[in-house]
mmCIF file with all atom_site columns, C-alpha atoms in Angstrom:
data_model
loop_
_atom_site.group_PDB
_atom_site.id
_atom_site.type_symbol
_atom_site.label_atom_id
_atom_site.label_alt_id
_atom_site.label_comp_id
_atom_site.label_asym_id
_atom_site.label_entity_id
_atom_site.label_seq_id
_atom_site.pdbx_PDB_ins_code
_atom_site.Cartn_x
_atom_site.Cartn_y
_atom_site.Cartn_z
_atom_site.occupancy
_atom_site.B_iso_or_equiv
_atom_site.pdbx_formal_charge
_atom_site.auth_seq_id
_atom_site.auth_comp_id
_atom_site.auth_asym_id
_atom_site.auth_atom_id
_atom_site.pdbx_PDB_model_num
ATOM 1   C CA . UNK Y 1 1   ? -49.016 32.598  -22.136 1.00 0.00 ? 1   UNK Y CA 1
ATOM 2   C CA . UNK Y 1 2   ? -52.054 33.454  -24.178 1.00 0.00 ? 2   UNK Y CA 1
ATOM 3   C CA . UNK Y 1 3   ? -51.762 30.884  -26.959 1.00 0.00 ? 3   UNK Y CA 1
ATOM 4   C CA . UNK Y 1 4   ? -50.304 27.797  -25.360 1.00 0.00 ? 4   UNK Y CA 1
ATOM 5   C CA . UNK Y 1 5   ? -50.760 25.903  -22.099 1.00 0.00 ? 5   UNK Y CA 1
ATOM 6   C CA . UNK Y 1 6   ? -47.981 24.770  -19.764 1.00 0.00 ? 6   UNK Y CA 1
ATOM 7   C CA . UNK Y 1 7   ? -48.352 21.101  -20.753 1.00 0.00 ? 7   UNK Y CA 1
ATOM 8   C CA . UNK Y 1 8   ? -47.366 21.842  -24.367 1.00 0.00 ? 8   UNK Y CA 1
ATOM 9   C CA . UNK Y 1 9   ? -44.313 23.756  -23.133 1.00 0.00 ? 9   UNK Y CA 1
ATOM 10  C CA . UNK Y 1 10  ? -43.332 20.810  -20.942 1.00 0.00 ? 10  UNK Y CA 1
ATOM 11  C CA . UNK Y 1 11  ? -43.767 18.395  -23.883 1.00 0.00 ? 11  UNK Y CA 1
ATOM 12  C CA . UNK Y 1 12  ? -41.672 20.502  -26.260 1.00 0.00 ? 12  UNK Y CA 1
ATOM 13  C CA . UNK Y 1 13  ? -38.933 20.912  -23.640 1.00 0.00 ? 13  UNK Y CA 1
ATOM 14  C CA . UNK Y 1 14  ? -38.391 17.126  -23.797 1.00 0.00 ? 14  UNK Y CA 1
ATOM 15  C CA . UNK Y 1 15  ? -38.077 17.063  -27.603 1.00 0.00 ? 15  UNK Y CA 1
ATOM 16  C CA . UNK Y 1 16  ? -34.474 17.782  -28.716 1.00 0.00 ? 16  UNK Y CA 1
ATOM 17  C CA . UNK Y 1 17  ? -35.580 19.711  -31.807 1.00 0.00 ? 17  UNK Y CA 1
ATOM 18  C CA . UNK Y 1 18  ? -37.499 22.282  -29.733 1.00 0.00 ? 18  UNK Y CA 1
ATOM 19  C CA . UNK Y 1 19  ? -35.338 22.408  -26.608 1.00 0.00 ? 19  UNK Y CA 1
ATOM 20  C CA . UNK Y 1 20  ? -33.268 25.345  -27.915 1.00 0.00 ? 20  UNK Y CA 1
ATOM 21  C CA . UNK Y 1 21  ? -36.314 27.613  -28.349 1.00 0.00 ? 21  UNK Y CA 1
ATOM 22  C CA . UNK Y 1 22  ? -37.228 29.841  -25.401 1.00 0.00 ? 22  UNK Y CA 1
ATOM 23  C CA . UNK Y 1 23  ? -40.718 29.544  -23.924 1.00 0.00 ? 23  UNK Y CA 1
ATOM 24  C CA . UNK Y 1 24  ? -41.647 33.112  -24.876 1.00 0.00 ? 24  UNK Y CA 1
ATOM 25  C CA . UNK Y 1 25  ? -41.029 32.416  -28.585 1.00 0.00 ? 25  UNK Y CA 1
ATOM 26  C CA . UNK Y 1 26  ? -42.966 29.144  -28.406 1.00 0.00 ? 26  UNK Y CA 1
ATOM 27  C CA . UNK Y 1 27  ? -45.869 30.897  -26.665 1.00 0.00 ? 27  UNK Y CA 1
ATOM 28  C CA . UNK Y 1 28  ? -46.058 33.489  -29.446 1.00 0.00 ? 28  UNK Y CA 1
ATOM 29  C CA . UNK Y 1 29  ? -45.895 31.013  -32.337 1.00 0.00 ? 29  UNK Y CA 1
ATOM 30  C CA . UNK Y 1 30  ? -47.969 28.058  -31.089 1.00 0.00 ? 30  UNK Y CA 1
ATOM 31  C CA . UNK Y 1 31  ? -51.510 29.184  -31.851 1.00 0.00 ? 31  UNK Y CA 1
ATOM 32  C CA . UNK Y 1 32  ? -54.375 26.746  -31.334 1.00 0.00 ? 32  UNK Y CA 1
ATOM 33  C CA . UNK Y 1 33  ? -55.176 26.416  -35.041 1.00 0.00 ? 33  UNK Y CA 1
ATOM 34  C CA . UNK Y 1 34  ? -51.581 25.424  -35.834 1.00 0.00 ? 34  UNK Y CA 1
ATOM 35  C CA . UNK Y 1 35  ? -51.253 22.345  -33.620 1.00 0.00 ? 35  UNK Y CA 1
ATOM 36  C CA . UNK Y 1 36  ? -53.396 19.513  -32.306 1.00 0.00 ? 36  UNK Y CA 1
ATOM 37  C CA . UNK Y 1 37  ? -53.106 16.881  -29.570 1.00 0.00 ? 37  UNK Y CA 1
ATOM 38  C CA . UNK Y 1 38  ? -54.531 13.488  -30.584 1.00 0.00 ? 38  UNK Y CA 1
ATOM 39  C CA . UNK Y 1 39  ? -55.005 10.269  -28.603 1.00 0.00 ? 39  UNK Y CA 1
ATOM 40  C CA . UNK Y 1 40  ? -54.862 6.937   -30.452 1.00 0.00 ? 40  UNK Y CA 1
ATOM 41  C CA . UNK Y 1 41  ? -56.030 3.599   -29.103 1.00 0.00 ? 41  UNK Y CA 1
ATOM 42  C CA . UNK Y 1 42  ? -53.930 0.470   -29.607 1.00 0.00 ? 42  UNK Y CA 1
ATOM 43  C CA . UNK Y 1 43  ? -54.372 -0.684  -33.210 1.00 0.00 ? 43  UNK Y CA 1
ATOM 44  C CA . UNK Y 1 44  ? -55.782 2.661   -34.368 1.00 0.00 ? 44  UNK Y CA 1
ATOM 45  C CA . UNK Y 1 45  ? -54.338 4.211   -37.525 1.00 0.00 ? 45  UNK Y CA 1
ATOM 46  C CA . UNK Y 1 46  ? -53.824 7.777   -38.668 1.00 0.00 ? 46  UNK Y CA 1
ATOM 47  C CA . UNK Y 1 47  ? -52.752 9.237   -42.032 1.00 0.00 ? 47  UNK Y CA 1
ATOM 48  C CA . UNK Y 1 48  ? -51.306 12.738  -42.151 1.00 0.00 ? 48  UNK Y CA 1
ATOM 49  C CA . UNK Y 1 49  ? -49.801 15.213  -44.587 1.00 0.00 ? 49  UNK Y CA 1
ATOM 50  C CA . UNK Y 1 50  ? -48.128 18.607  -44.165 1.00 0.00 ? 50  UNK Y CA 1
ATOM 51  C CA . UNK Y 1 51  ? -47.713 18.107  -40.419 1.00 0.00 ? 51  UNK Y CA 1
ATOM 52  C CA . UNK Y 1 52  ? -44.762 17.253  -38.194 1.00 0.00 ? 52  UNK Y CA 1
ATOM 53  C CA . UNK Y 1 53  ? -45.671 14.507  -35.725 1.00 0.00 ? 53  UNK Y CA 1
ATOM 54  C CA . UNK Y 1 54  ? -44.204 14.308  -32.220 1.00 0.00 ? 54  UNK Y CA 1
ATOM 55  C CA . UNK Y 1 55  ? -44.931 11.121  -30.291 1.00 0.00 ? 55  UNK Y CA 1
ATOM 56  C CA . UNK Y 1 56  ? -45.675 12.017  -26.667 1.00 0.00 ? 56  UNK Y CA 1
ATOM 57  C CA . UNK Y 1 57  ? -46.477 8.564   -25.316 1.00 0.00 ? 57  UNK Y CA 1
ATOM 58  C CA . UNK Y 1 58  ? -46.906 5.054   -26.713 1.00 0.00 ? 58  UNK Y CA 1
ATOM 59  C CA . UNK Y 1 59  ? -45.372 3.768   -29.943 1.00 0.00 ? 59  UNK Y CA 1
ATOM 60  C CA . UNK Y 1 60  ? -46.209 4.330   -33.612 1.00 0.00 ? 60  UNK Y CA 1
ATOM 61  C CA . UNK Y 1 61  ? -45.316 2.085   -36.544 1.00 0.00 ? 61  UNK Y CA 1
ATOM 62  C CA . UNK Y 1 62  ? -44.827 3.886   -39.840 1.00 0.00 ? 62  UNK Y CA 1
ATOM 63  C CA . UNK Y 1 63  ? -45.782 1.960   -42.967 1.00 0.00 ? 63  UNK Y CA 1
ATOM 64  C CA . UNK Y 1 64  ? -46.850 2.446   -46.562 1.00 0.00 ? 64  UNK Y CA 1
ATOM 65  C CA . UNK Y 1 65  ? -49.331 0.607   -48.732 1.00 0.00 ? 65  UNK Y CA 1
ATOM 66  C CA . UNK Y 1 66  ? -47.990 -1.197  -51.798 1.00 0.00 ? 66  UNK Y CA 1
ATOM 67  C CA . UNK Y 1 67  ? -50.505 -3.068  -53.928 1.00 0.00 ? 67  UNK Y CA 1
ATOM 68  C CA . UNK Y 1 68  ? -52.800 -3.529  -50.967 1.00 0.00 ? 68  UNK Y CA 1
ATOM 69  C CA . UNK Y 1 69  ? -50.024 -4.774  -48.659 1.00 0.00 ? 69  UNK Y CA 1
ATOM 70  C CA . UNK Y 1 70  ? -48.615 -2.930  -45.659 1.00 0.00 ? 70  UNK Y CA 1
ATOM 71  C CA . UNK Y 1 71  ? -44.863 -2.395  -45.940 1.00 0.00 ? 71  UNK Y CA 1
ATOM 72  C CA . UNK Y 1 72  ? -43.154 -1.643  -42.622 1.00 0.00 ? 72  UNK Y CA 1
ATOM 73  C CA . UNK Y 1 73  ? -40.940 1.455   -42.506 1.00 0.00 ? 73  UNK Y CA 1
ATOM 74  C CA . UNK Y 1 74  ? -39.914 2.133   -38.899 1.00 0.00 ? 74  UNK Y CA 1
ATOM 75  C CA . UNK Y 1 75  ? -40.950 2.437   -35.244 1.00 0.00 ? 75  UNK Y CA 1
ATOM 76  C CA . UNK Y 1 76  ? -41.355 5.880   -33.640 1.00 0.00 ? 76  UNK Y CA 1
ATOM 77  C CA . UNK Y 1 77  ? -40.995 6.108   -29.865 1.00 0.00 ? 77  UNK Y CA 1
ATOM 78  C CA . UNK Y 1 78  ? -41.828 8.861   -27.326 1.00 0.00 ? 78  UNK Y CA 1
ATOM 79  C CA . UNK Y 1 79  ? -40.334 12.270  -28.126 1.00 0.00 ? 79  UNK Y CA 1
ATOM 80  C CA . UNK Y 1 80  ? -39.220 11.173  -31.563 1.00 0.00 ? 80  UNK Y CA 1
ATOM 81  C CA . UNK Y 1 81  ? -40.438 13.069  -34.633 1.00 0.00 ? 81  UNK Y CA 1
ATOM 82  C CA . UNK Y 1 82  ? -41.870 11.790  -37.880 1.00 0.00 ? 82  UNK Y CA 1
ATOM 83  C CA . UNK Y 1 83  ? -43.777 13.055  -40.922 1.00 0.00 ? 83  UNK Y CA 1
ATOM 84  C CA . UNK Y 1 84  ? -40.774 15.023  -42.183 1.00 0.00 ? 84  UNK Y CA 1
ATOM 85  C CA . UNK Y 1 85  ? -40.946 13.556  -45.709 1.00 0.00 ? 85  UNK Y CA 1
ATOM 86  C CA . UNK Y 1 86  ? -44.442 14.953  -46.310 1.00 0.00 ? 86  UNK Y CA 1
ATOM 87  C CA . UNK Y 1 87  ? -44.204 18.120  -44.177 1.00 0.00 ? 87  UNK Y CA 1
ATOM 88  C CA . UNK Y 1 88  ? -43.657 20.515  -47.097 1.00 0.00 ? 88  UNK Y CA 1
ATOM 89  C CA . UNK Y 1 89  ? -44.870 18.184  -49.842 1.00 0.00 ? 89  UNK Y CA 1
ATOM 90  C CA . UNK Y 1 90  ? -47.200 19.565  -52.521 1.00 0.00 ? 90  UNK Y CA 1
ATOM 91  C CA . UNK Y 1 91  ? -48.157 16.275  -54.203 1.00 0.00 ? 91  UNK Y CA 1
ATOM 92  C CA . UNK Y 1 92  ? -51.397 14.818  -52.841 1.00 0.00 ? 92  UNK Y CA 1
ATOM 93  C CA . UNK Y 1 93  ? -50.391 11.185  -53.400 1.00 0.00 ? 93  UNK Y CA 1
ATOM 94  C CA . UNK Y 1 94  ? -47.739 11.241  -50.679 1.00 0.00 ? 94  UNK Y CA 1
ATOM 95  C CA . UNK Y 1 95  ? -49.205 10.586  -47.228 1.00 0.00 ? 95  UNK Y CA 1
ATOM 96  C CA . UNK Y 1 96  ? -47.609 9.399   -43.980 1.00 0.00 ? 96  UNK Y CA 1
ATOM 97  C CA . UNK Y 1 97  ? -49.510 6.528   -42.343 1.00 0.00 ? 97  UNK Y CA 1
ATOM 98  C CA . UNK Y 1 98  ? -49.016 5.318   -38.782 1.00 0.00 ? 98  UNK Y CA 1
ATOM 99  C CA . UNK Y 1 99  ? -50.348 2.489   -36.634 1.00 0.00 ? 99  UNK Y CA 1
ATOM 100 C CA . UNK Y 1 100 ? -50.475 2.834   -32.839 1.00 0.00 ? 100 UNK Y CA 1
ATOM 101 C CA . UNK Y 1 101 ? -48.800 -0.255  -31.396 1.00 0.00 ? 101 UNK Y CA 1
ATOM 102 C CA . UNK Y 1 102 ? -50.182 0.683   -27.961 1.00 0.00 ? 102 UNK Y CA 1
ATOM 103 C CA . UNK Y 1 103 ? -52.303 3.507   -26.574 1.00 0.00 ? 103 UNK Y CA 1
ATOM 104 C CA . UNK Y 1 104 ? -50.513 6.636   -27.761 1.00 0.00 ? 104 UNK Y CA 1
ATOM 105 C CA . UNK Y 1 105 ? -50.699 10.416  -27.691 1.00 0.00 ? 105 UNK Y CA 1
ATOM 106 C CA . UNK Y 1 106 ? -49.241 12.559  -30.460 1.00 0.00 ? 106 UNK Y CA 1
ATOM 107 C CA . UNK Y 1 107 ? -48.775 16.244  -31.192 1.00 0.00 ? 107 UNK Y CA 1
ATOM 108 C CA . UNK Y 1 108 ? -49.448 17.351  -34.772 1.00 0.00 ? 108 UNK Y CA 1
ATOM 109 C CA . UNK Y 1 109 ? -47.733 20.588  -35.826 1.00 0.00 ? 109 UNK Y CA 1
ATOM 110 C CA . UNK Y 1 110 ? -48.870 22.092  -39.092 1.00 0.00 ? 110 UNK Y CA 1
ATOM 111 C CA . UNK Y 1 111 ? -46.575 23.178  -41.915 1.00 0.00 ? 111 UNK Y CA 1
ATOM 112 C CA . UNK Y 1 112 ? -47.177 26.900  -41.361 1.00 0.00 ? 112 UNK Y CA 1
ATOM 113 C CA . UNK Y 1 113 ? -46.172 26.581  -37.691 1.00 0.00 ? 113 UNK Y CA 1
ATOM 114 C CA . UNK Y 1 114 ? -42.857 24.886  -38.520 1.00 0.00 ? 114 UNK Y CA 1
ATOM 115 C CA . UNK Y 1 115 ? -42.163 27.495  -41.214 1.00 0.00 ? 115 UNK Y CA 1
ATOM 116 C CA . UNK Y 1 116 ? -42.770 30.336  -38.754 1.00 0.00 ? 116 UNK Y CA 1
ATOM 117 C CA . UNK Y 1 117 ? -40.363 28.765  -36.236 1.00 0.00 ? 117 UNK Y CA 1
ATOM 118 C CA . UNK Y 1 118 ? -37.722 28.252  -38.949 1.00 0.00 ? 118 UNK Y CA 1
ATOM 119 C CA . UNK Y 1 119 ? -37.984 31.931  -39.877 1.00 0.00 ? 119 UNK Y CA 1
ATOM 120 C CA . UNK Y 1 120 ? -37.780 33.053  -36.245 1.00 0.00 ? 120 UNK Y CA 1
ATOM 121 C CA . UNK Y 1 121 ? -35.155 30.837  -34.609 1.00 0.00 ? 121 UNK Y CA 1
ATOM 122 C CA . UNK Y 1 122 ? -31.667 30.248  -36.089 1.00 0.00 ? 122 UNK Y CA 1
ATOM 123 C CA . UNK Y 1 123 ? -31.026 27.542  -33.469 1.00 0.00 ? 123 UNK Y CA 1
ATOM 124 C CA . UNK Y 1 124 ? -34.169 25.702  -34.507 1.00 0.00 ? 124 UNK Y CA 1
ATOM 125 C CA . UNK Y 1 125 ? -33.204 26.032  -38.185 1.00 0.00 ? 125 UNK Y CA 1
ATOM 126 C CA . UNK Y 1 126 ? -29.816 24.467  -37.428 1.00 0.00 ? 126 UNK Y CA 1
ATOM 127 C CA . UNK Y 1 127 ? -31.398 21.613  -35.444 1.00 0.00 ? 127 UNK Y CA 1
ATOM 128 C CA . UNK Y 1 128 ? -33.961 21.039  -38.182 1.00 0.00 ? 128 UNK Y CA 1
ATOM 129 C CA . UNK Y 1 129 ? -31.178 20.854  -40.792 1.00 0.00 ? 129 UNK Y CA 1
ATOM 130 C CA . UNK Y 1 130 ? -29.439 18.218  -38.688 1.00 0.00 ? 130 UNK Y CA 1
ATOM 131 C CA . UNK Y 1 131 ? -32.712 16.305  -38.475 1.00 0.00 ? 131 UNK Y CA 1
ATOM 132 C CA . UNK Y 1 132 ? -33.001 16.335  -42.274 1.00 0.00 ? 132 UNK Y CA 1
ATOM 133 C CA . UNK Y 1 133 ? -29.427 15.029  -42.541 1.00 0.00 ? 133 UNK Y CA 1
ATOM 134 C CA . UNK Y 1 134 ? -30.316 12.204  -40.149 1.00 0.00 ? 134 UNK Y CA 1
ATOM 135 C CA . UNK Y 1 135 ? -33.336 11.429  -42.315 1.00 0.00 ? 135 UNK Y CA 1
ATOM 136 C CA . UNK Y 1 136 ? -31.163 11.237  -45.449 1.00 0.00 ? 136 UNK Y CA 1
ATOM 137 C CA . UNK Y 1 137 ? -28.656 9.027   -43.638 1.00 0.00 ? 137 UNK Y CA 1
ATOM 138 C CA . UNK Y 1 138 ? -31.490 6.697   -42.602 1.00 0.00 ? 138 UNK Y CA 1
ATOM 139 C CA . UNK Y 1 139 ? -32.843 6.546   -46.161 1.00 0.00 ? 139 UNK Y CA 1
ATOM 140 C CA . UNK Y 1 140 ? -29.367 5.747   -47.486 1.00 0.00 ? 140 UNK Y CA 1
ATOM 141 C CA . UNK Y 1 141 ? -29.080 2.925   -44.961 1.00 0.00 ? 141 UNK Y CA 1
ATOM 142 C CA . UNK Y 1 142 ? -32.397 1.541   -46.173 1.00 0.00 ? 142 UNK Y CA 1
ATOM 143 C CA . UNK Y 1 143 ? -31.094 1.629   -49.759 1.00 0.00 ? 143 UNK Y CA 1
ATOM 144 C CA . UNK Y 1 144 ? -28.036 -0.301  -48.569 1.00 0.00 ? 144 UNK Y CA 1
ATOM 145 C CA . UNK Y 1 145 ? -30.373 -2.869  -47.034 1.00 0.00 ? 145 UNK Y CA 1
ATOM 146 C CA . UNK Y 1 146 ? -32.388 -3.429  -50.208 1.00 0.00 ? 146 UNK Y CA 1
ATOM 147 C CA . UNK Y 1 147 ? -29.348 -3.635  -52.465 1.00 0.00 ? 147 UNK Y CA 1
ATOM 148 C CA . UNK Y 1 148 ? -27.867 -6.575  -50.554 1.00 0.00 ? 148 UNK Y CA 1
ATOM 149 C CA . UNK Y 1 149 ? -28.024 -9.691  -52.726 1.00 0.00 ? 149 UNK Y CA 1
ATOM 150 C CA . UNK Y 1 150 ? -28.885 -12.255 -50.058 1.00 0.00 ? 150 UNK Y CA 1
ATOM 151 C CA . UNK Y 1 151 ? -31.341 -12.285 -47.167 1.00 0.00 ? 151 UNK Y CA 1
ATOM 152 C CA . UNK Y 1 152 ? -28.695 -12.659 -44.443 1.00 0.00 ? 152 UNK Y CA 1
ATOM 153 C CA . UNK Y 1 153 ? -26.817 -9.537  -45.563 1.00 0.00 ? 153 UNK Y CA 1
ATOM 154 C CA . UNK Y 1 154 ? -30.085 -7.656  -46.006 1.00 0.00 ? 154 UNK Y CA 1
ATOM 155 C CA . UNK Y 1 155 ? -31.176 -8.619  -42.486 1.00 0.00 ? 155 UNK Y CA 1
ATOM 156 C CA . UNK Y 1 156 ? -27.844 -7.597  -40.975 1.00 0.00 ? 156 UNK Y CA 1
ATOM 157 C CA . UNK Y 1 157 ? -27.878 -4.206  -42.711 1.00 0.00 ? 157 UNK Y CA 1
ATOM 158 C CA . UNK Y 1 158 ? -31.418 -3.614  -41.478 1.00 0.00 ? 158 UNK Y CA 1
ATOM 159 C CA . UNK Y 1 159 ? -30.534 -4.477  -37.873 1.00 0.00 ? 159 UNK Y CA 1
ATOM 160 C CA . UNK Y 1 160 ? -27.487 -2.184  -37.953 1.00 0.00 ? 160 UNK Y CA 1
ATOM 161 C CA . UNK Y 1 161 ? -29.518 0.694   -39.414 1.00 0.00 ? 161 UNK Y CA 1
ATOM 162 C CA . UNK Y 1 162 ? -32.597 0.293   -37.203 1.00 0.00 ? 162 UNK Y CA 1
ATOM 163 C CA . UNK Y 1 163 ? -31.103 -0.936  -33.924 1.00 0.00 ? 163 UNK Y CA 1
ATOM 164 C CA . UNK Y 1 164 ? -31.937 0.560   -30.573 1.00 0.00 ? 164 UNK Y CA 1
ATOM 165 C CA . UNK Y 1 165 ? -28.457 1.242   -29.190 1.00 0.00 ? 165 UNK Y CA 1
ATOM 166 C CA . UNK Y 1 166 ? -29.543 1.866   -25.605 1.00 0.00 ? 166 UNK Y CA 1
ATOM 167 C CA . UNK Y 1 167 ? -28.323 -0.906  -23.360 1.00 0.00 ? 167 UNK Y CA 1
ATOM 168 C CA . UNK Y 1 168 ? -25.489 -3.397  -23.546 1.00 0.00 ? 168 UNK Y CA 1
ATOM 169 C CA . UNK Y 1 169 ? -26.121 -4.623  -27.104 1.00 0.00 ? 169 UNK Y CA 1
ATOM 170 C CA . UNK Y 1 170 ? -27.887 -3.055  -30.129 1.00 0.00 ? 170 UNK Y CA 1
ATOM 171 C CA . UNK Y 1 171 ? -31.225 -4.701  -30.893 1.00 0.00 ? 171 UNK Y CA 1
ATOM 172 C CA . UNK Y 1 172 ? -34.439 -4.431  -32.867 1.00 0.00 ? 172 UNK Y CA 1
ATOM 173 C CA . UNK Y 1 173 ? -37.860 -5.484  -31.604 1.00 0.00 ? 173 UNK Y CA 1
ATOM 174 C CA . UNK Y 1 174 ? -40.303 -6.548  -34.328 1.00 0.00 ? 174 UNK Y CA 1
ATOM 175 C CA . UNK Y 1 175 ? -42.720 -9.286  -35.233 1.00 0.00 ? 175 UNK Y CA 1
ATOM 176 C CA . UNK Y 1 176 ? -41.640 -11.683 -37.983 1.00 0.00 ? 176 UNK Y CA 1
ATOM 177 C CA . UNK Y 1 177 ? -44.486 -10.381 -40.149 1.00 0.00 ? 177 UNK Y CA 1
ATOM 178 C CA . UNK Y 1 178 ? -43.263 -6.773  -39.853 1.00 0.00 ? 178 UNK Y CA 1
ATOM 179 C CA . UNK Y 1 179 ? -39.647 -7.791  -40.386 1.00 0.00 ? 179 UNK Y CA 1
ATOM 180 C CA . UNK Y 1 180 ? -40.361 -9.840  -43.511 1.00 0.00 ? 180 UNK Y CA 1
ATOM 181 C CA . UNK Y 1 181 ? -42.406 -6.915  -44.852 1.00 0.00 ? 181 UNK Y CA 1
ATOM 182 C CA . UNK Y 1 182 ? -39.589 -4.460  -44.093 1.00 0.00 ? 182 UNK Y CA 1
ATOM 183 C CA . UNK Y 1 183 ? -37.030 -6.622  -45.882 1.00 0.00 ? 183 UNK Y CA 1
ATOM 184 C CA . UNK Y 1 184 ? -39.287 -7.587  -48.776 1.00 0.00 ? 184 UNK Y CA 1
ATOM 185 C CA . UNK Y 1 185 ? -38.702 -11.316 -48.263 1.00 0.00 ? 185 UNK Y CA 1
ATOM 186 C CA . UNK Y 1 186 ? -40.879 -14.314 -47.427 1.00 0.00 ? 186 UNK Y CA 1
ATOM 187 C CA . UNK Y 1 187 ? -41.027 -15.551 -43.846 1.00 0.00 ? 187 UNK Y CA 1
ATOM 188 C CA . UNK Y 1 188 ? -39.494 -18.916 -44.750 1.00 0.00 ? 188 UNK Y CA 1
ATOM 189 C CA . UNK Y 1 189 ? -36.415 -17.140 -46.173 1.00 0.00 ? 189 UNK Y CA 1
ATOM 190 C CA . UNK Y 1 190 ? -36.311 -14.875 -43.144 1.00 0.00 ? 190 UNK Y CA 1
ATOM 191 C CA . UNK Y 1 191 ? -36.372 -17.798 -40.685 1.00 0.00 ? 191 UNK Y CA 1
ATOM 192 C CA . UNK Y 1 192 ? -33.524 -19.477 -42.592 1.00 0.00 ? 192 UNK Y CA 1
ATOM 193 C CA . UNK Y 1 193 ? -31.462 -16.279 -42.460 1.00 0.00 ? 193 UNK Y CA 1
ATOM 194 C CA . UNK Y 1 194 ? -32.130 -15.843 -38.737 1.00 0.00 ? 194 UNK Y CA 1
ATOM 195 C CA . UNK Y 1 195 ? -31.157 -19.447 -38.041 1.00 0.00 ? 195 UNK Y CA 1
ATOM 196 C CA . UNK Y 1 196 ? -27.923 -19.136 -40.026 1.00 0.00 ? 196 UNK Y CA 1
ATOM 197 C CA . UNK Y 1 197 ? -26.918 -15.875 -38.324 1.00 0.00 ? 197 UNK Y CA 1
ATOM 198 C CA . UNK Y 1 198 ? -27.662 -17.343 -34.897 1.00 0.00 ? 198 UNK Y CA 1
ATOM 199 C CA . UNK Y 1 199 ? -25.546 -20.411 -35.688 1.00 0.00 ? 199 UNK Y CA 1
ATOM 200 C CA . UNK Y 1 200 ? -22.681 -18.094 -36.645 1.00 0.00 ? 200 UNK Y CA 1
ATOM 201 C CA . UNK Y 1 201 ? -23.234 -16.180 -33.379 1.00 0.00 ? 201 UNK Y CA 1
ATOM 202 C CA . UNK Y 1 202 ? -23.783 -12.937 -35.286 1.00 0.00 ? 202 UNK Y CA 1
ATOM 203 C CA . UNK Y 1 203 ? -27.201 -12.347 -33.704 1.00 0.00 ? 203 UNK Y CA 1
ATOM 204 C CA . UNK Y 1 204 ? -29.243 -13.655 -30.804 1.00 0.00 ? 204 UNK Y CA 1
ATOM 205 C CA . UNK Y 1 205 ? -33.056 -13.848 -30.955 1.00 0.00 ? 205 UNK Y CA 1
ATOM 206 C CA . UNK Y 1 206 ? -35.189 -13.639 -27.832 1.00 0.00 ? 206 UNK Y CA 1
ATOM 207 C CA . UNK Y 1 207 ? -38.926 -13.315 -28.441 1.00 0.00 ? 207 UNK Y CA 1
ATOM 208 C CA . UNK Y 1 208 ? -39.455 -10.305 -30.719 1.00 0.00 ? 208 UNK Y CA 1
ATOM 209 C CA . UNK Y 1 209 ? -36.012 -8.933  -29.922 1.00 0.00 ? 209 UNK Y CA 1
ATOM 210 C CA . UNK Y 1 210 ? -33.010 -9.619  -32.165 1.00 0.00 ? 210 UNK Y CA 1
ATOM 211 C CA . UNK Y 1 211 ? -29.651 -8.637  -30.640 1.00 0.00 ? 211 UNK Y CA 1
ATOM 212 C CA . UNK Y 1 212 ? -26.578 -7.815  -32.709 1.00 0.00 ? 212 UNK Y CA 1
ATOM 213 C CA . UNK Y 1 213 ? -23.587 -9.684  -31.261 1.00 0.00 ? 213 UNK Y CA 1
ATOM 214 C CA . UNK Y 1 214 ? -20.840 -8.629  -33.672 1.00 0.00 ? 214 UNK Y CA 1
#
């Protein structure tokens, strides 16, 4: 194992995208100049381009800047991947920006590393294609959210698309500021929509968590 230490192998073994690649292939392709481990303190931000990001621990919030305002995109949890949209991008104006919601550790894998794995491993290429399809499905769900005419429908579409489905009921966990930013609505309108949906027993709100009931 001349290029890669055992910890990186253990990390990649837990990430579904890399689990199909044998350790010998990973050891040959993962050269020090092609990846980087980074620790982020809570509240620290990082902007990246032409890298695939694997969250090892903690939580990242992806957002973009629009006219000086942060617009929430999504939450990335341990062993989830992000940065796909700008991985092979050639236009300098597109950058992925992330905020660490708690102390986090991430693995950055450069474009040339991912390309070399795609060329070497058919199983990885298939898994990567599925990941791209999931990304397109997510983007389509976001379009559905923004095309809803009223705030209640927009909120419901967002919860359905973004919900954590582990546990008894699907839910999202976000601050009202992040949620209003994600939906592109004012907080007063958001509170009215939440109240109406709770009255209809469509959702249940508990702290920062909003549960989908039906």
